[in-house]
Coordinates of C-alpha atoms in Angstrom, one line a residue:
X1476 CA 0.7 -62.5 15.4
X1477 CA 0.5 -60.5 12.3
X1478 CA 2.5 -57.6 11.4
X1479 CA 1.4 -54.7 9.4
X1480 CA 2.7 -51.8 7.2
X1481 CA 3.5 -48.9 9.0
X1482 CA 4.1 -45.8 7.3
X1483 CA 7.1 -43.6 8.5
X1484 CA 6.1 -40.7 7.8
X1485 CA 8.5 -37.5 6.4
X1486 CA 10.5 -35.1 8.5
X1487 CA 10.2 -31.6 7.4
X1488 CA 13.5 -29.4 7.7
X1489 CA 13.0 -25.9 8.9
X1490 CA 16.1 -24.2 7.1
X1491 CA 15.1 -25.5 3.8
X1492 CA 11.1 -25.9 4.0
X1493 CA 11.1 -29.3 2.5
X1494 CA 9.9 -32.6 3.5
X1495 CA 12.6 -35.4 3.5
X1496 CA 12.0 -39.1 4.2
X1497 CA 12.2 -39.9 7.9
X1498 CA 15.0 -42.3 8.2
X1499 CA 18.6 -41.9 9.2
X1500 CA 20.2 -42.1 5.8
X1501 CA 18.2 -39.9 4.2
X1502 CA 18.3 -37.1 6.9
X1503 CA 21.5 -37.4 7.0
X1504 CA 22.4 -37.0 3.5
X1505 CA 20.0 -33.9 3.4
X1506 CA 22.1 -32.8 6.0
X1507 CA 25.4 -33.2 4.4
X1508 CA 24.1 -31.3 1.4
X1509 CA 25.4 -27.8 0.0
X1510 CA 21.5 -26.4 -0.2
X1511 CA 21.1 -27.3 3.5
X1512 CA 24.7 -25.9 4.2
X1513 CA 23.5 -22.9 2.5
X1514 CA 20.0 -22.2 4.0
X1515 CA 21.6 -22.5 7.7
X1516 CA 24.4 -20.3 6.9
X1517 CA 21.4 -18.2 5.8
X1518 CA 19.2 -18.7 8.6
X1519 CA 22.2 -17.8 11.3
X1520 CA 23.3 -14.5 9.0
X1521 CA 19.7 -13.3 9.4
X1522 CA 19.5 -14.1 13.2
X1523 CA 22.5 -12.0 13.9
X1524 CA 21.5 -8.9 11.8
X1525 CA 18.4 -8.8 13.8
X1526 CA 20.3 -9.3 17.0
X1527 CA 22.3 -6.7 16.0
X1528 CA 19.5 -4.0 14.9
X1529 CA 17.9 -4.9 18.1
X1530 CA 21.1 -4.3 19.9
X1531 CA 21.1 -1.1 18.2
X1532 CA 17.7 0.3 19.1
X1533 CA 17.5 -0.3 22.3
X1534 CA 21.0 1.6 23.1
X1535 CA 19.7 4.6 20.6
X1536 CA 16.3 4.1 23.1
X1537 CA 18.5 4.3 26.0
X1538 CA 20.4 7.8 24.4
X1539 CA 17.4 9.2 24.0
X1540 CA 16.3 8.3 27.3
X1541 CA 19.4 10.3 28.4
X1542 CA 18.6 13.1 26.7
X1543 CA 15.6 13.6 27.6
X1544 CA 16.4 13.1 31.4
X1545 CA 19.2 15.7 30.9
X1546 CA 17.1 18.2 29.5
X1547 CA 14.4 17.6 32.2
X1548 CA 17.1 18.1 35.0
X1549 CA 18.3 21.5 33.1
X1550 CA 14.6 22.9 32.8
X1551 CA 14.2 21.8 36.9
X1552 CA 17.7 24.1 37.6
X1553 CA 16.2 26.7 35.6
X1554 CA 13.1 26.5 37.2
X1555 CA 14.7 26.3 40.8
X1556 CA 17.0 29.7 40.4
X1557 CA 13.9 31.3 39.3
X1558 CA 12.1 30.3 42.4
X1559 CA 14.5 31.5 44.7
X1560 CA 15.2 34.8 42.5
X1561 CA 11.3 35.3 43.3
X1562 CA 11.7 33.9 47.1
X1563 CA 14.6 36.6 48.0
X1564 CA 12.4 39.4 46.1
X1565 CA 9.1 37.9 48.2
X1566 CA 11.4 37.7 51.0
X1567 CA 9.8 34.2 52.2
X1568 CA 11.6 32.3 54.7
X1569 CA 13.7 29.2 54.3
X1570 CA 11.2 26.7 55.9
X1571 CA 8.5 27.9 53.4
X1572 CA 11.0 27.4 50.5
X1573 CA 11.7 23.6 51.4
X1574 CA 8.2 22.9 51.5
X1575 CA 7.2 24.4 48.4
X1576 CA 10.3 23.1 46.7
X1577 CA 9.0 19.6 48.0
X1578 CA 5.4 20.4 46.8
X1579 CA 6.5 21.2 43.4
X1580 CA 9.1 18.3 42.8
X1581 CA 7.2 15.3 44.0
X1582 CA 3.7 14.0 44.0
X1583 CA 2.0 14.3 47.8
X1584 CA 0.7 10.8 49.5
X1585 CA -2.4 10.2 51.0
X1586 CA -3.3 8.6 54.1
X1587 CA -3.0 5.0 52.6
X1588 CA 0.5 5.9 51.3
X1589 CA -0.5 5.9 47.6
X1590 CA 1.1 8.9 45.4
X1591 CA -1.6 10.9 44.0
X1592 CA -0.4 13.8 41.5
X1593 CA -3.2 16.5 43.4
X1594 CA -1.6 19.0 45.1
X1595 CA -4.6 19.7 47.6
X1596 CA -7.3 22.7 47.3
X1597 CA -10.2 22.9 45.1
X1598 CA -9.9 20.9 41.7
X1599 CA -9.0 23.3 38.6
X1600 CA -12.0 24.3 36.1
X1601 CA -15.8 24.0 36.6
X1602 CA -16.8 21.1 39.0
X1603 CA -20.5 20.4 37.4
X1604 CA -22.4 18.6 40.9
X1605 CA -25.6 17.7 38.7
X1606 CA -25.7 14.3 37.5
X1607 CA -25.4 14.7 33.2
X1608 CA -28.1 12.6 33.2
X1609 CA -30.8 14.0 35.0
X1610 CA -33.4 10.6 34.1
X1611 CA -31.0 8.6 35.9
X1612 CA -31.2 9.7 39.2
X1613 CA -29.8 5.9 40.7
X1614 CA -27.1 4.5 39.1
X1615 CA -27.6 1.5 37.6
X1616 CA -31.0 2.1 37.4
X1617 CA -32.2 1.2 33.4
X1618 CA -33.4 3.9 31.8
X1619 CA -37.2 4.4 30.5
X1620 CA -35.9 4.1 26.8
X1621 CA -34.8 0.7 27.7
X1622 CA -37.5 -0.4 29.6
X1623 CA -39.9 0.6 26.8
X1624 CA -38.1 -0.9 24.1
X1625 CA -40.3 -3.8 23.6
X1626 CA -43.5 -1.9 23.7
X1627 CA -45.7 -0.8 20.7
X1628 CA -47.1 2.5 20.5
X1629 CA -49.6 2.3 18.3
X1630 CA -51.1 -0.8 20.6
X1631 CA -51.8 -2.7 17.0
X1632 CA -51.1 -6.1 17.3
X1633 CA -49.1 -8.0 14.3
X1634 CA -51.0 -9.1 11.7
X1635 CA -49.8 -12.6 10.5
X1636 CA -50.7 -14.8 7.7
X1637 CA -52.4 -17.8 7.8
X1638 CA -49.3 -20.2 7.7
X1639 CA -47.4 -18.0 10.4
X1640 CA -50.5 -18.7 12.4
X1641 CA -50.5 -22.5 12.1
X1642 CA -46.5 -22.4 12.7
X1643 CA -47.1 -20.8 16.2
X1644 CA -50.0 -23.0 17.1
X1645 CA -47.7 -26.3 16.4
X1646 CA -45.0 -24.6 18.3
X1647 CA -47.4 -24.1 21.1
X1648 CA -48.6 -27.9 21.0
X1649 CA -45.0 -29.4 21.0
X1650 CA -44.4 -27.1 23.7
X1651 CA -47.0 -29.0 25.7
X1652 CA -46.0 -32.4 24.8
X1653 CA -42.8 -32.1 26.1
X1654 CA -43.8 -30.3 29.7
X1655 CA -46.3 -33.8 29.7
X1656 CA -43.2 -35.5 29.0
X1657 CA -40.9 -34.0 31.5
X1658 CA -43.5 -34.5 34.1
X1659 CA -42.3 -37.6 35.6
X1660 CA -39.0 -35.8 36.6
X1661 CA -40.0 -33.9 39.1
X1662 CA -39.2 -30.4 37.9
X1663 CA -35.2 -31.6 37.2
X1664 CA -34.9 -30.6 33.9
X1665 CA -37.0 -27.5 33.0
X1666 CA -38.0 -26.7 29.1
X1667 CA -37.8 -23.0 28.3

């Protein structure tokens, strides 16, 4: 048997973006070297900073998540003394006041048990029942314009030159000769 060359290759280093020969001695001397030394110490120093601003966004995310959940639970107090200011000057009764505290606080649920965020009642603005279309009466339906697309008005046909002629006629042909060919297969394979 004969042997043959083989080529080892190089091993490329990440920290320092070099290619080193890929054998044990030389990896390991790269290794062992002050510029490697110096891009992982590098490398590491910029992994924790990012850690750290990370860190650091996501607990000023978190305040301001606070915040803005306090505030929302202050504007619901407010709102809830004046309710009942205006329910002891209505003089409504207790029951009516749980239920409209309820209505106002939390989304009702429909028979299926999803939340929806309607309260009931008619929907708020002008409800438009014609369809903004009125040529499309079915949806889904195409519509003349696209129908028509293809059509000419004028009902001229193209006028072509001589050699755009003779181009169409030898499409035509070889068009023949291969349904002729494909004949003997039974319809299998179809030419469009």
């Amino acid at each position: 048997m004969t042997e043959y060359w083989v080529s080892q290759g190089n091993k490329w280093c990440d920290f320092c973006k070099i290619y080193i020969a890929n054998n044990p001695l030389s990896i390991r001397t790269h290794e062992l070297g002050q510029r490697h030394k110096d891009n992982v110490a590098k490398r590491l120093a910029t992994m924790r900073k990012e850690s750290a601003a990370r860190e650091k966004e996501q607990k000023a995310a978190a305040r301001a998540l606070k915040e803005i959940e306090a505030k929302a639970e202050r504007s619901y107090q407010k709102d809830l003394a004046s309710f009942q200011t205006v329910d002891t000057s209505t003089g409504l009764d207790s029951k009516k006041k749980k239920t409209d505290e309820a209505q106002c606080s939390a989304a009702t649920i429909n028979e299926n048990g999803a939340a929806s965020k309607s309260k009931g009642g008619p929907a708020p603005g002008l409800v438009i029942s014609t369809p903004l279309n009125p040529t499309r009466a079915v949806k889904g339906k195409p519509s003349s314009v696209a129908v028509n697309k293809r059509k000419r008005d004028d009902g001229k046909a193209k006028v072509m030159s001589k050699e755009e002629a003779e181009a169409l006629k030898a499409r035509e042909a070889a068009r023949k000769r291969m349904e002729e060919r494909e004949k003997p297969f039974m319809g299998l394979y179809k030419s469009y």
